Coordinates of C-alpha atoms in Angstrom, one line a residue:
Chain A
K3 CA 40.9 50.2 53.2
N4 CA 41.7 46.8 51.6
E5 CA 38.9 44.0 52.2
V6 CA 41.6 41.4 53.1
E7 CA 44.3 42.4 55.1
Q8 CA 47.1 40.2 56.3
S9 CA 50.1 39.9 58.4
P10 CA 52.7 40.2 58.6
Q11 CA 53.8 41.6 55.4
N12 CA 57.2 39.7 56.2
L13 CA 58.2 36.6 58.0
T14 CA 61.7 34.8 58.5
A15 CA 61.9 31.6 60.4
Q16 CA 64.7 28.6 61.1
E17 CA 64.2 25.5 59.3
G18 CA 61.6 24.0 62.2
E19 CA 59.5 26.6 63.3
F20 CA 57.0 26.8 63.7
I21 CA 55.0 29.3 61.3
T22 CA 51.7 31.3 61.2
I23 CA 50.2 34.3 58.9
N24 CA 47.4 35.8 59.8
C25 CA 43.8 36.6 57.6
S26 CA 41.5 39.4 58.2
Y27 CA 38.2 40.5 56.2
S28 CA 35.8 42.8 56.3
V29 CA 32.9 41.8 53.9
G30 CA 31.2 38.5 53.8
I31 CA 32.4 35.3 52.5
S32 CA 30.9 32.2 51.1
A33 CA 34.7 30.8 50.7
L34 CA 38.3 32.1 51.9
H35 CA 41.7 30.4 49.9
W36 CA 44.9 30.5 50.7
L37 CA 47.7 30.1 48.1
Q38 CA 50.9 29.5 47.8
Q39 CA 53.2 31.8 45.1
H40 CA 57.0 31.3 44.2
P41 CA 59.4 33.3 42.4
G42 CA 58.8 33.1 39.2
G43 CA 54.7 33.7 39.0
G44 CA 53.1 30.0 39.3
I45 CA 50.5 30.2 42.3
V46 CA 48.8 27.0 43.6
S47 CA 45.9 26.8 45.7
L48 CA 46.8 25.6 49.2
F49 CA 43.6 25.4 50.7
M50 CA 40.0 26.4 50.1
L51 CA 37.6 26.3 53.2
S52 CA 34.3 27.7 54.5
S53 CA 34.1 26.6 57.8
G54 CA 36.4 24.5 60.3
K55 CA 39.7 23.8 59.3
K56 CA 41.8 21.8 57.4
K57 CA 45.4 19.9 57.1
H58 CA 47.5 18.9 54.4
G59 CA 50.5 17.7 55.6
R60 CA 52.4 20.0 57.2
L61 CA 50.1 23.3 56.2
I62 CA 47.6 24.0 58.5
A63 CA 44.6 26.0 57.8
T64 CA 41.8 27.2 60.1
I65 CA 38.8 29.8 59.8
N66 CA 36.3 31.6 62.4
I67 CA 33.3 33.2 60.7
Q68 CA 32.4 35.1 63.7
E69 CA 35.4 37.3 63.8
K70 CA 35.8 37.1 60.6
H71 CA 39.7 35.7 60.5
S72 CA 41.8 32.6 59.3
S73 CA 45.4 31.6 59.9
L74 CA 47.5 29.5 57.8
H75 CA 50.4 27.3 59.8
I76 CA 53.3 25.3 58.9
T77 CA 55.2 23.3 61.0
A78 CA 58.0 22.0 61.0
S79 CA 58.9 24.6 58.2
H80 CA 61.7 24.0 55.3
P81 CA 63.5 26.2 53.0
R82 CA 61.3 24.9 50.7
D83 CA 58.3 26.9 51.9
S84 CA 60.0 29.7 51.6
A85 CA 57.4 31.9 49.2
V86 CA 54.7 34.4 49.3
Y87 CA 51.2 33.1 51.0
I88 CA 47.8 35.0 49.7
C89 CA 44.9 34.7 51.4
A90 CA 42.2 35.3 49.1
V91 CA 38.0 35.6 50.2
T92 CA 34.5 35.0 47.7
A93 CA 32.5 37.7 48.8
N94 CA 28.9 36.9 48.9
D95 CA 28.4 38.4 45.0
Y96 CA 31.0 35.9 44.3
K97 CA 34.4 38.0 43.6
L98 CA 37.6 37.4 44.5
S99 CA 39.4 39.8 46.7
F100 CA 42.8 39.1 47.6
G101 CA 45.4 40.3 50.4
A102 CA 48.6 41.8 50.1
G103 CA 50.3 38.8 50.6
T104 CA 53.0 37.0 53.0
T105 CA 56.8 36.7 52.7
V106 CA 58.0 33.8 54.1
T107 CA 61.3 33.2 54.2
V108 CA 62.8 29.8 55.6
R109 CA 66.2 29.9 56.5
A110 CA 68.8 26.5 56.5
Chain B
K800 CA 46.3 15.2 33.0
A801 CA 47.8 18.6 31.6
G802 CA 47.2 21.4 34.1
V803 CA 46.4 24.8 32.8
T804 CA 48.0 26.5 30.1
Q805 CA 48.9 30.5 29.0
T806 CA 50.5 31.8 25.7
P807 CA 52.4 33.3 25.2
R808 CA 54.3 33.9 28.6
Y809 CA 56.1 36.7 27.8
L810 CA 54.6 40.0 25.7
I811 CA 55.7 42.9 24.9
K812 CA 53.4 45.4 23.4
T813 CA 53.7 49.6 23.0
R814 CA 51.3 52.4 24.7
G815 CA 48.1 52.0 21.9
Q816 CA 48.3 48.5 20.8
Q817 CA 45.6 45.8 22.1
V818 CA 46.9 42.1 23.1
T819 CA 45.0 39.0 23.2
L820 CA 45.5 36.6 26.1
S821 CA 44.8 32.8 26.0
C822 CA 44.4 30.6 28.3
S823 CA 43.9 26.6 28.3
P824 CA 42.2 25.2 31.6
I825 CA 42.4 21.7 32.8
S826 CA 40.6 19.0 30.9
G827 CA 37.2 18.6 32.0
H828 CA 37.0 22.2 33.9
R829 CA 34.1 24.8 32.5
S830 CA 35.1 27.8 34.4
V831 CA 37.8 30.2 33.5
S832 CA 38.8 33.4 35.5
W833 CA 41.4 36.1 34.7
Y834 CA 43.6 38.2 37.4
Q835 CA 46.3 41.3 37.3
Q836 CA 48.8 41.1 39.6
T837 CA 51.6 44.4 39.8
P838 CA 54.0 45.1 42.7
G839 CA 51.5 47.8 43.8
Q840 CA 48.4 46.4 43.4
G841 CA 48.5 43.1 43.8
L842 CA 46.7 40.6 42.4
Q843 CA 43.3 41.8 41.2
F844 CA 39.9 39.7 40.0
L845 CA 39.1 40.6 35.7
F846 CA 36.1 38.2 35.1
E847 CA 34.9 35.2 35.0
Y848 CA 34.1 32.9 32.6
F849 CA 31.3 29.7 32.5
S850 CA 29.8 28.0 29.8
E851 CA 30.6 30.8 27.4
T852 CA 29.0 33.3 29.1
Q853 CA 30.9 35.7 31.9
R854 CA 29.4 35.0 35.2
N855 CA 31.3 38.1 37.2
K856 CA 33.3 41.3 36.8
G857 CA 36.0 43.1 38.2
N858 CA 36.2 47.1 38.7
F859 CA 38.5 47.4 35.5
P860 CA 37.8 49.4 32.1
G861 CA 36.1 48.3 29.6
R862 CA 39.0 48.2 27.5
F863 CA 39.5 44.9 29.4
S864 CA 37.8 42.2 27.4
G865 CA 37.1 38.4 27.1
R866 CA 35.2 35.4 25.4
Q867 CA 35.0 31.7 26.1
F868 CA 34.9 29.4 23.8
S869 CA 32.7 26.2 23.4
N870 CA 35.8 24.3 24.7
S871 CA 36.2 26.3 27.8
R872 CA 39.7 27.7 26.1
S873 CA 39.3 31.6 26.9
E874 CA 40.8 34.5 25.5
M875 CA 41.7 37.9 27.3
N876 CA 41.7 41.5 25.4
V877 CA 42.9 44.7 26.2
S878 CA 42.6 47.0 23.7
T879 CA 44.8 50.6 23.6
L880 CA 47.0 49.7 26.0
E881 CA 48.5 52.1 28.9
L882 CA 52.2 51.6 31.0
G883 CA 49.7 51.1 33.4
D884 CA 48.9 47.6 32.2
S885 CA 52.0 46.2 32.6
A886 CA 51.5 43.1 34.9
L887 CA 51.4 39.3 34.9
Y888 CA 48.2 38.1 33.9
L889 CA 47.3 34.9 35.4
C890 CA 44.3 32.8 34.5
A891 CA 42.2 30.2 36.9
S892 CA 40.3 27.0 36.1
S893 CA 37.4 25.2 38.1
R894 CA 34.7 22.2 37.7
G895 CA 32.5 25.8 37.4
G896 CA 29.9 24.8 40.2
A897 CA 29.4 28.0 42.3
P898 CA 31.9 30.0 40.8
T899 CA 35.0 31.1 42.6
N900 CA 33.3 28.5 45.8
E901 CA 36.1 25.7 44.0
K902 CA 39.7 24.8 44.2
L903 CA 41.3 26.8 41.5
F904 CA 44.2 25.6 39.3
F905 CA 46.4 28.4 38.4
G906 CA 48.1 29.2 35.2
S907 CA 51.8 30.3 35.1
G908 CA 50.7 33.4 33.8
T909 CA 51.5 35.7 31.1
Q910 CA 54.0 38.7 31.2
L911 CA 52.7 41.6 29.7
S912 CA 55.4 44.5 29.3
V913 CA 54.0 47.9 27.8
L914 CA 56.3 50.4 26.4

């Protein structure tokens, strides 16, 4: 069983819709990362968080350490948000483990 | 400020050969970590270097090795290539405080094909 589970695997939304991606993990962690990968391979770090909530533009990331769960929300989605979103955790041994990713498609 | 630079962008090798990939971090960043991405296994952590020392290592065979130079540039080497080593290899840099507890900046990757 993977240490990091993401859902859904794929998601299609209409432009303007609110999108939520979930991440659950089974190990003790010191940090959780949300990454965005566009076709062609480039990965951008969106958030790194160890507690609470962070917001950047239309993106919001939350984490509940007790429940070992994090969510990434995209408000007012746009076609340029179409990408693969990957959750990664820094375990207590400082090794990074990755979720399988969520492919998001936003239609105009 | 220049981003993380990986070279080469594409590489084709045959089984049994060895390969060396290069990663130049953002200026001032002292930590470099390496990752393998395949369609079947997704992203997997290879190793992390800080101040020329390997600070952490993932679960890969000894054929995968790396090093870091005094200017923080890092190289990754894969010896005796196997077909299953075909993958996108990514490196990321960070300032280098707590390992992998900082925001990571990724390079564009090296796409390795083993024939």
